[in-house]
mmCIF file of C-alpha atoms in Angstrom:
data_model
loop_
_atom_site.group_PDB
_atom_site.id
_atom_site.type_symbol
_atom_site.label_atom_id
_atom_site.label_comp_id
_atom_site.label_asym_id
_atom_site.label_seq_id
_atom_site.Cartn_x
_atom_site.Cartn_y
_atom_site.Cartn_z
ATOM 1 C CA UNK N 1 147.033 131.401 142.793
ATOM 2 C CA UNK N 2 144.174 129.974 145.326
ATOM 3 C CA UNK N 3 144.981 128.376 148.370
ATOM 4 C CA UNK N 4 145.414 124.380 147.585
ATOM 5 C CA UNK N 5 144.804 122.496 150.754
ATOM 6 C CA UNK N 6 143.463 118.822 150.292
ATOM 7 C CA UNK N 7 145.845 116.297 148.207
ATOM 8 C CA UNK N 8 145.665 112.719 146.906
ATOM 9 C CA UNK N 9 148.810 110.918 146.591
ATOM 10 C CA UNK N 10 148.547 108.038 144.014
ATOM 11 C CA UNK N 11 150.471 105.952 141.787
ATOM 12 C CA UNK N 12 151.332 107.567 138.557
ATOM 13 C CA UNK N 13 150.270 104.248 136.711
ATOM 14 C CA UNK N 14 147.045 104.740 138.204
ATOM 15 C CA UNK N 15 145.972 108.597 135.977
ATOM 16 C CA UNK N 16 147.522 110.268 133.346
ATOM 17 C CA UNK N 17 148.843 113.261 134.751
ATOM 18 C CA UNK N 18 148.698 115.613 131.559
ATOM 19 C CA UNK N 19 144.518 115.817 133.300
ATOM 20 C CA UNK N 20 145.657 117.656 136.019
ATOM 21 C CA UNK N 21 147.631 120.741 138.150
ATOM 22 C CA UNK N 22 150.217 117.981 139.109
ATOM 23 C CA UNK N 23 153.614 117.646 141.445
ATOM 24 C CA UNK N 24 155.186 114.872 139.792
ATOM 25 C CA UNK N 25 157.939 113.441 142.671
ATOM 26 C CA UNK N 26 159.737 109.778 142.519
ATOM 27 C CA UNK N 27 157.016 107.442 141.609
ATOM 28 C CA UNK N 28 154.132 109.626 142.964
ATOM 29 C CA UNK N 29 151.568 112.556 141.567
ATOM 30 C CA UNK N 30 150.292 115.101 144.315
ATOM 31 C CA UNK N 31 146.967 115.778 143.137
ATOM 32 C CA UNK N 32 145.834 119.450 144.318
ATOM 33 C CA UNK N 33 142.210 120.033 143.620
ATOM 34 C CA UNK N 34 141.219 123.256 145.047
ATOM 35 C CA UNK N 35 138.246 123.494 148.187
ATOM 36 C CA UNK N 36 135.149 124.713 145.796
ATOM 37 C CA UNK N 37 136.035 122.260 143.107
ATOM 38 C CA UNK N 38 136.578 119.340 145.625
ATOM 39 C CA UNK N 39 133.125 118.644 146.233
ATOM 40 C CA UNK N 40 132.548 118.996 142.344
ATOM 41 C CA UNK N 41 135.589 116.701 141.614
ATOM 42 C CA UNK N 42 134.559 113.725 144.371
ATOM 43 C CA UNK N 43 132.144 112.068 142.716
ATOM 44 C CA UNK N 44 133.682 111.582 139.374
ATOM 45 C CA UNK N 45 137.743 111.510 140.782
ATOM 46 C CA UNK N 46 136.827 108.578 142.924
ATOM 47 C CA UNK N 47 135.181 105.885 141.032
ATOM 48 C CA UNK N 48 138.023 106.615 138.232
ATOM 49 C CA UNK N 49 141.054 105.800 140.950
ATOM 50 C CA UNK N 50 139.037 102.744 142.045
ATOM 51 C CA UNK N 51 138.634 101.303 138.225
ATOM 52 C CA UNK N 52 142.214 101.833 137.180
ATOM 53 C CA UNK N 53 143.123 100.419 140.543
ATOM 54 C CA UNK N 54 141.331 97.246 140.308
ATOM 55 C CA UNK N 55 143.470 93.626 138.986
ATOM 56 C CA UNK N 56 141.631 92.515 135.762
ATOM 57 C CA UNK N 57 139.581 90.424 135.411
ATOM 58 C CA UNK N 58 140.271 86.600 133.751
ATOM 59 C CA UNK N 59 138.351 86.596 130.423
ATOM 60 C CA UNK N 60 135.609 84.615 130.045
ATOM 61 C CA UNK N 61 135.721 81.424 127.804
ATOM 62 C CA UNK N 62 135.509 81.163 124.121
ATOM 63 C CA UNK N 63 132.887 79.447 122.041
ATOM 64 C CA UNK N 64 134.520 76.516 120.878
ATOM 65 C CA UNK N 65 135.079 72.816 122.156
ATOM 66 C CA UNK N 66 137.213 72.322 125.335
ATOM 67 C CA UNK N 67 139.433 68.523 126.316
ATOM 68 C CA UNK N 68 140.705 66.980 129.265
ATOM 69 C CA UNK N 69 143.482 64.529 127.770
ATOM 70 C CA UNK N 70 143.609 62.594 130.650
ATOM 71 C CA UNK N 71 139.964 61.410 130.778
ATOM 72 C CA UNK N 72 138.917 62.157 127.485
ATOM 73 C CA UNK N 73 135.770 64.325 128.499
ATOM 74 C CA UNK N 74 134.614 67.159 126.123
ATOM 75 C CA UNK N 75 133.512 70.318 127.364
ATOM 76 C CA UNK N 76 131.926 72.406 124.726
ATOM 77 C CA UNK N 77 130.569 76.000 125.037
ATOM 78 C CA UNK N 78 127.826 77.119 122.425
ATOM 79 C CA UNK N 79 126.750 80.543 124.496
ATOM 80 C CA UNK N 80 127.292 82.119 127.269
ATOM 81 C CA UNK N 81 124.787 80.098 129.050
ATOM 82 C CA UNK N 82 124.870 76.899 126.991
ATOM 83 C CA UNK N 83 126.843 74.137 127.052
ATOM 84 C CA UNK N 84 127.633 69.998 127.223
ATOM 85 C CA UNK N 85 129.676 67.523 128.856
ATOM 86 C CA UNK N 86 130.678 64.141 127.472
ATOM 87 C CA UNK N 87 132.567 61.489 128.677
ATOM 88 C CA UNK N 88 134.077 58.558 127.023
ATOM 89 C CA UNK N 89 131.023 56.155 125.951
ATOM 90 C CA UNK N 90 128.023 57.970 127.865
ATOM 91 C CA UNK N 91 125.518 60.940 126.645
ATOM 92 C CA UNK N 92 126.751 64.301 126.424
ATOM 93 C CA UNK N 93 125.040 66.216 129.726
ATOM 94 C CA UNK N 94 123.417 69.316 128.868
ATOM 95 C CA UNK N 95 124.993 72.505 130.964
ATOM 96 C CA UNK N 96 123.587 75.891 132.352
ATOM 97 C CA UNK N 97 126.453 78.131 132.256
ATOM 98 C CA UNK N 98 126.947 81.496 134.648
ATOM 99 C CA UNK N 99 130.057 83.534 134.663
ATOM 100 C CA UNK N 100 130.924 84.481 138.130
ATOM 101 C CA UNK N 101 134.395 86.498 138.163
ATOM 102 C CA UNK N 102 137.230 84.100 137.514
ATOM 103 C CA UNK N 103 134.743 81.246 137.533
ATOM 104 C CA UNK N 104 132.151 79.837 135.616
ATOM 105 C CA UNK N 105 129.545 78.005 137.695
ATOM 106 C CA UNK N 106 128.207 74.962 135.110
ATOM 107 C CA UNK N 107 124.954 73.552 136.240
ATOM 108 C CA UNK N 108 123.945 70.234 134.802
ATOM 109 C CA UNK N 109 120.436 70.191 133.975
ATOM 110 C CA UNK N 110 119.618 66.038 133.045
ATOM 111 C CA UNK N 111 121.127 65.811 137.175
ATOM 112 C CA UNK N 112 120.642 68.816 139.317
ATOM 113 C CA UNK N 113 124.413 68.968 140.086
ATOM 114 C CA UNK N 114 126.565 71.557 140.088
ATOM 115 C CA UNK N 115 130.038 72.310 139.496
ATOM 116 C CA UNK N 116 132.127 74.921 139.814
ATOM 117 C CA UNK N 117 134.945 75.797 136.986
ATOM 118 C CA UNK N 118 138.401 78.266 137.216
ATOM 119 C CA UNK N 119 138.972 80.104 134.052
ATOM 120 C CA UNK N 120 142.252 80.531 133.017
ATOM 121 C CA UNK N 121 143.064 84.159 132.644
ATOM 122 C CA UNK N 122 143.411 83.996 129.009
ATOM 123 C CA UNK N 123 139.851 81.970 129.181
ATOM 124 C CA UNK N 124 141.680 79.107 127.019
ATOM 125 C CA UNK N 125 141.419 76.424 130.007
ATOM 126 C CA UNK N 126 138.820 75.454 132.611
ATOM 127 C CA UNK N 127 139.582 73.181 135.368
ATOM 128 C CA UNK N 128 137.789 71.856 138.114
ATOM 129 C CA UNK N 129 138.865 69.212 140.984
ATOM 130 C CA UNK N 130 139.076 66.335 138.506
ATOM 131 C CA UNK N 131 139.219 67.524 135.151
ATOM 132 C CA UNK N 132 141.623 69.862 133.169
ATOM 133 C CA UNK N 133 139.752 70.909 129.772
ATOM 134 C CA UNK N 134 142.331 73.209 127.371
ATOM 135 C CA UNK N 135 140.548 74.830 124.555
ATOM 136 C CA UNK N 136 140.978 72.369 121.231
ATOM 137 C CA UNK N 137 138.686 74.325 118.587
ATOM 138 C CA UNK N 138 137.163 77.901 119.251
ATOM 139 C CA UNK N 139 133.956 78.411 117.291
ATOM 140 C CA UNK N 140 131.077 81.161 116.853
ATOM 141 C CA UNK N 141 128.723 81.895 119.914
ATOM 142 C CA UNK N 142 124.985 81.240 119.277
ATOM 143 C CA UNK N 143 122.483 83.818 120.678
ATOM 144 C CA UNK N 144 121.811 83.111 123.987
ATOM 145 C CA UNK N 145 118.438 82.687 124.782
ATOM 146 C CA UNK N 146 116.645 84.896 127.705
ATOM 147 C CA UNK N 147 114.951 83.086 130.490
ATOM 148 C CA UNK N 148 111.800 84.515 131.636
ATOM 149 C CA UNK N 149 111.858 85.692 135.469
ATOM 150 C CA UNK N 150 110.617 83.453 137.808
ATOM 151 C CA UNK N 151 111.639 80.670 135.622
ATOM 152 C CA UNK N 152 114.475 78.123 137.316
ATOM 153 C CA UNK N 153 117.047 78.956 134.300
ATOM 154 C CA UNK N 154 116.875 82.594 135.703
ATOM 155 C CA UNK N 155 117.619 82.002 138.705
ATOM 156 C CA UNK N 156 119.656 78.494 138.115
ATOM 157 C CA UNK N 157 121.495 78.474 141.782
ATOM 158 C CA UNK N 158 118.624 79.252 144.181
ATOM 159 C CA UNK N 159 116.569 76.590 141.683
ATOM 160 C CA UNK N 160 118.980 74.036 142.229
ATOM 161 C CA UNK N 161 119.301 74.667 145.967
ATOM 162 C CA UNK N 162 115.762 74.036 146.176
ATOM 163 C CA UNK N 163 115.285 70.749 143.815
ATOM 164 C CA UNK N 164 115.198 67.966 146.366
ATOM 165 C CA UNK N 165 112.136 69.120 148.360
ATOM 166 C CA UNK N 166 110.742 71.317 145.615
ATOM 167 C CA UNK N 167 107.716 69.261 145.204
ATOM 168 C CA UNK N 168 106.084 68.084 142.689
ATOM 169 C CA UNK N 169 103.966 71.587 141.377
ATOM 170 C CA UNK N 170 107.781 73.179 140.675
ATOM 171 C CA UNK N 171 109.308 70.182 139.178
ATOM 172 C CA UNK N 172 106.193 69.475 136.778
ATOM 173 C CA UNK N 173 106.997 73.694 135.692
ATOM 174 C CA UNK N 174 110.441 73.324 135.678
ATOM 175 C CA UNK N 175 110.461 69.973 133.580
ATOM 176 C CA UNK N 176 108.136 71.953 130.875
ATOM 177 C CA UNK N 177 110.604 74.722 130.669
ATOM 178 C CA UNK N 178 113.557 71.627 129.890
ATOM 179 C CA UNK N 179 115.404 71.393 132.802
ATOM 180 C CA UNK N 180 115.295 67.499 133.057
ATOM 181 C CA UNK N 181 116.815 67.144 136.090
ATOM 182 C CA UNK N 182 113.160 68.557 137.812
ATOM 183 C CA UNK N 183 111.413 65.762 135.035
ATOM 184 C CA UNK N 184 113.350 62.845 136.943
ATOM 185 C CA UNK N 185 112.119 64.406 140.607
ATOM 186 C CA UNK N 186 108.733 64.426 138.651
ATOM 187 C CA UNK N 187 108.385 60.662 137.939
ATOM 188 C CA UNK N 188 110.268 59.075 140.756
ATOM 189 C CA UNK N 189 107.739 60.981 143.200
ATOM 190 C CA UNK N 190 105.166 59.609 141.145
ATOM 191 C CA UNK N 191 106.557 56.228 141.600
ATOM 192 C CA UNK N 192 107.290 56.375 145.089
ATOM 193 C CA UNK N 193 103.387 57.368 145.752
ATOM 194 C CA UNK N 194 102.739 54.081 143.474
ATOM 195 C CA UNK N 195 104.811 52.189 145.850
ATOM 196 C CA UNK N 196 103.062 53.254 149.168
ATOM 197 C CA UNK N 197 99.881 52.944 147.363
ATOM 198 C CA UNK N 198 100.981 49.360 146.601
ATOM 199 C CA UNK N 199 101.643 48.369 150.505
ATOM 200 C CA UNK N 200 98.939 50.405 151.592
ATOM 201 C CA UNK N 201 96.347 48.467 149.474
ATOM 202 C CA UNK N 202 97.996 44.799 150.435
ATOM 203 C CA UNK N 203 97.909 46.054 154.116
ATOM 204 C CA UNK N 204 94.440 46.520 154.213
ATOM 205 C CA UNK N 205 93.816 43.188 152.082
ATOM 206 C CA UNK N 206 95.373 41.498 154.910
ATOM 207 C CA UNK N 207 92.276 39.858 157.141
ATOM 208 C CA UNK N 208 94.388 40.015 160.128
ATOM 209 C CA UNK N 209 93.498 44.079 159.839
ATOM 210 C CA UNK N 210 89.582 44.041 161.162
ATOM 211 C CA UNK N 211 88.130 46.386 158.618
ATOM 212 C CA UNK N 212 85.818 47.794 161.381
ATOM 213 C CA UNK N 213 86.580 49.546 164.699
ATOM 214 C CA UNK N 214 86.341 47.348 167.478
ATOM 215 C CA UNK N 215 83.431 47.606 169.772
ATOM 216 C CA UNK N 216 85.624 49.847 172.609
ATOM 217 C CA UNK N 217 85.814 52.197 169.810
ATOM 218 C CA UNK N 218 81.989 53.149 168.726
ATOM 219 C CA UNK N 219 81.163 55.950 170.758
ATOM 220 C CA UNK N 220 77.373 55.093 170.803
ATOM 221 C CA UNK N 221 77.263 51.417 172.055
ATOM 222 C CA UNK N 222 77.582 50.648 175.847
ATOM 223 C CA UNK N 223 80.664 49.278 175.363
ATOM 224 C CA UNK N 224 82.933 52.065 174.200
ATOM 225 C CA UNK N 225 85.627 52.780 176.314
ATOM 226 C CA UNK N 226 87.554 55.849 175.582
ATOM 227 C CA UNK N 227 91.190 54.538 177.377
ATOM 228 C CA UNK N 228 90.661 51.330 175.902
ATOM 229 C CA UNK N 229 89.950 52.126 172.130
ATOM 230 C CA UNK N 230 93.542 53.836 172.520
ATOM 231 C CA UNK N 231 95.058 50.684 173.483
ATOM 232 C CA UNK N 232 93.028 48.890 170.626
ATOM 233 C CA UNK N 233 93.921 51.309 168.273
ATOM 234 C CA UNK N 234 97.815 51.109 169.155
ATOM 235 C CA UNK N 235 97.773 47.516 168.988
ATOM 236 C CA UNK N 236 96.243 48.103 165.696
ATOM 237 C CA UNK N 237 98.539 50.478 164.351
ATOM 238 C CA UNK N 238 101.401 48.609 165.356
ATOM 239 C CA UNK N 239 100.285 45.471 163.607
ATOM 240 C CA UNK N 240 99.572 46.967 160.133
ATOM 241 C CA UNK N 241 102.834 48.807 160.829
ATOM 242 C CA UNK N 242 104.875 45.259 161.040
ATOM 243 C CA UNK N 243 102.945 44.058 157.934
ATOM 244 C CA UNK N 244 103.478 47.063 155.874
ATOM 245 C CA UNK N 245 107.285 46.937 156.649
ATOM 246 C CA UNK N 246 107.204 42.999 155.734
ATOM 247 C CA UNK N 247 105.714 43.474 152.445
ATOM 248 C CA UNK N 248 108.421 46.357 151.673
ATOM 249 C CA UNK N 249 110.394 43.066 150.237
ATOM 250 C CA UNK N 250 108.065 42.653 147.722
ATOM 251 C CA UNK N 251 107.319 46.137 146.939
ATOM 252 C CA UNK N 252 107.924 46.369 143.277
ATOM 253 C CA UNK N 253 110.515 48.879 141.912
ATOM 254 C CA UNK N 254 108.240 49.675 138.886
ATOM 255 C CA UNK N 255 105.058 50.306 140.125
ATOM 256 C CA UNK N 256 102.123 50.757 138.121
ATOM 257 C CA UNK N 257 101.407 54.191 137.667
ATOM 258 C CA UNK N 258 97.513 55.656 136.803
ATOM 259 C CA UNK N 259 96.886 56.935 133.367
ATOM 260 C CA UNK N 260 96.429 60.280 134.517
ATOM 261 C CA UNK N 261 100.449 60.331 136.038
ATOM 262 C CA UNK N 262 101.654 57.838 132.571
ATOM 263 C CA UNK N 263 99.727 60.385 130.157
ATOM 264 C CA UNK N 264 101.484 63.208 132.004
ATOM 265 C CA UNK N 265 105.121 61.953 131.972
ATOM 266 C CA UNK N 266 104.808 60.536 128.625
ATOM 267 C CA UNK N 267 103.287 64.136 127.115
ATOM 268 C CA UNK N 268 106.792 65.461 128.741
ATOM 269 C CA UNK N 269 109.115 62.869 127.349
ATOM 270 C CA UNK N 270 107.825 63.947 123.811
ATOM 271 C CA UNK N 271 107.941 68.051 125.170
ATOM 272 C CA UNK N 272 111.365 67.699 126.480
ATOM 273 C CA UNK N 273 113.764 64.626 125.422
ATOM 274 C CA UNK N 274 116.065 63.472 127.769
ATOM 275 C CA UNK N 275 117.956 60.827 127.334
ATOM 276 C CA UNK N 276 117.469 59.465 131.743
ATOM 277 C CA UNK N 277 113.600 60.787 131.642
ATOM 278 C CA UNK N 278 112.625 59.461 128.829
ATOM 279 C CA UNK N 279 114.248 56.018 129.677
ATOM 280 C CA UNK N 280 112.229 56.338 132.865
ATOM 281 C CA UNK N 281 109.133 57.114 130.903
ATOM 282 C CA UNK N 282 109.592 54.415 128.870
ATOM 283 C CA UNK N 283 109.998 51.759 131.701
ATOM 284 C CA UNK N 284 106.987 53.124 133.228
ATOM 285 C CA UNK N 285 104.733 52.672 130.097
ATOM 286 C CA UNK N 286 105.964 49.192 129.909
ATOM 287 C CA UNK N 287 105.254 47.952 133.006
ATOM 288 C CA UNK N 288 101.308 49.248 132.371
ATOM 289 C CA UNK N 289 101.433 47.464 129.331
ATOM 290 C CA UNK N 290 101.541 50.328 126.940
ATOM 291 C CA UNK N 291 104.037 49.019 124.259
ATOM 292 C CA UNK N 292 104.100 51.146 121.399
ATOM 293 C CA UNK N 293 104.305 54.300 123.822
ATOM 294 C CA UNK N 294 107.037 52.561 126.143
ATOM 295 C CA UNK N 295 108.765 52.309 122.383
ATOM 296 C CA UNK N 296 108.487 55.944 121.304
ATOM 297 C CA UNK N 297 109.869 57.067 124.451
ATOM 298 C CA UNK N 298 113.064 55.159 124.018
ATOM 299 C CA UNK N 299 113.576 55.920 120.758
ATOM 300 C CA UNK N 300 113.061 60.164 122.067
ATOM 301 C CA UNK N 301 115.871 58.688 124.827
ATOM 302 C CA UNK N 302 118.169 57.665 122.485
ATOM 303 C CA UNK N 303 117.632 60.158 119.866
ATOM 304 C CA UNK N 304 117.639 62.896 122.043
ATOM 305 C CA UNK N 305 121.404 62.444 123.366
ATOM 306 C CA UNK N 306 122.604 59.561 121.119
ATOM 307 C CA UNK N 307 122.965 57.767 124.139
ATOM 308 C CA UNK N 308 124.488 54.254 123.992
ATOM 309 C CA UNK N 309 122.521 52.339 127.065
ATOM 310 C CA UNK N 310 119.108 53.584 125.714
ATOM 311 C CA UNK N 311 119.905 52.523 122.181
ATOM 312 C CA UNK N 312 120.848 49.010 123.427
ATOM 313 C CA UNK N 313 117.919 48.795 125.555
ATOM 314 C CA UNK N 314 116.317 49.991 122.330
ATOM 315 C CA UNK N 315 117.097 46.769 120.706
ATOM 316 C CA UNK N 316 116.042 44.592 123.916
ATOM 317 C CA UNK N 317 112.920 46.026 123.180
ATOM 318 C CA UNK N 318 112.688 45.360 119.573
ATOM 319 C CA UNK N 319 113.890 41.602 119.867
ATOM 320 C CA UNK N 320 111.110 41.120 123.178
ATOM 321 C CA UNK N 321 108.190 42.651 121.290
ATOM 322 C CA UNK N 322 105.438 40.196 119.898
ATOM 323 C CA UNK N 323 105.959 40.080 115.850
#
């Protein structure tokens, strides 16, 4: 018999003891595992306490549609990275799903929101601070597509962390792969440049802005004057500064965009239909006069999500257009 000097004491629901030399006592096995099989033992011993040892795991959520009676919002899982949520009376909101232990972090593509969701341990109820969604009708999985890397679905948190001050190079490649949260960034930069462009151009319209540098200012007459073109230029500044912030009243909300940006956004709205977007798209073309565009895109808006609000604005349309 060789000498036996390291032991393990473990709990005996934790191995089946019939695999080794054991000293079964109370609730306890003495595992004796002799000095030149130790080293041999260790790597595979180890790793097998630690697994049996570890609390399982909740089970992630069925296919299948998913209710919160007191609200009336509909959850439903098609994959295990697809998804929707409706509410009462609005369009269903396209989800990213990721399973992260107990929880299943659902990230709303049409808004850039997240939200974070407990999974029962059965995986028959989700629940987050305000809703409480019990499994109503399980269903078959789709395939679940693969992202490629580099791509914001890959990577849907650090995307998402970075969508308000992404710029506009990410959101126009992230709006083409159908995340339509980075296709609203897209347009309402666009619009915002419109809008500056807008008081820019009125500022310098004005007549009380000289459109040439005062005298103090031209380096090669006799009368340039270094510390007073700074004053002049100050005084300047400050009064196209007091007429751009006047005119911000009037700024319009819907600017006029240039073709180049409408043909963009519009080329989108047909690429990837969202029901907000395309809405957006749609108000845009209007405003520049492009009428049977500003139409298709509505009808993409309310097609794409059966979505009430564009469908009625549908019809506003219809009734205001010239027979």
């Amino acid at each position: 018999m060789p000498d036996w000097p390291y032991a393990y004491c473990v709990s005996t629901a934790q191995v089946r003891p019939a695999l080794f030399s054991s000293l079964i006592k109370d609730d306890a096995v003495l595992l004796a595992v002799a000095p030149r099989r130790l080293r041999r033992w260790r790597a595979a011993l180890f790793p097998l306490l630690a697994m049996l040892a570890l609390p399982a795991a909740a089970q992630s959520p069925p296919c299948g549609t998913f209710k919160d009676p007191s609200s009336g919002a509909v959850l439903r899982v098609y994959s295990a990275v697809q998804g929707e949520r409706q509410l009462p009376g609005q369009a269903a909101e396209p989800y990213h799903l990721q399973h992260d232990g107990d929880q299943l972090l659902a990230a709303n593509t049409a808004s850039g929101r997240m939200v974070t969701l407990a999974v029962s341990g059965d995986g028959r109820s989700l629940s987050d601070e305000t809703h409480h969604y019990a499994l109503d009708a399980d269903a078959g999985c789709q395939t679940a597509p693969t992202f490629p890397a580099g791509s914001c679905r890959a990577d849907i948190t650090t995307c998402f962390g970075q969508m308000t001050w992404a710029g506009a190079d990410s959101w126009r490649r992230w709006c083409s792969e159908g995340v339509s949260a980075a296709c609203n960034r897209l347009i309402e930069d666009y619009r915002s440049e419109a809008r500056s462009a807008w008081v820019i151009a009125k500022v310098m319209a004005n007549d009380s802005i000289p459109s040439s540098p005062p005298a103090v200012c031209v380096e090669d007459s006799e009368a340039f004057d270094a510390e007073a073109c700074r004053h002049a230029e100050e005084a300047e500044r400050a009064k196209a500064v007091g007429k751009a912030f006047a005119l911000t009243k009037d700024m319009p909300s819907e600017p006029i965009l240039p073709d180049a940006e409408l043909d963009e956004v519009a080329k989108l709205c047909r690429q990837q239909p969202s029901a907000a977007f395309c809405t957006d798209v749609a108000s845009a073309l209007r405003t520049a006069g492009r009428l049977p565009a500003a139409r298709e895109a509505m009808q993409l808006a309310c097609r794409s999500a059966e979505d009430p609000p564009a469908c009625a604005q549908l019809v506003i349309q219809d009734n205001d257009a010239p027979n």
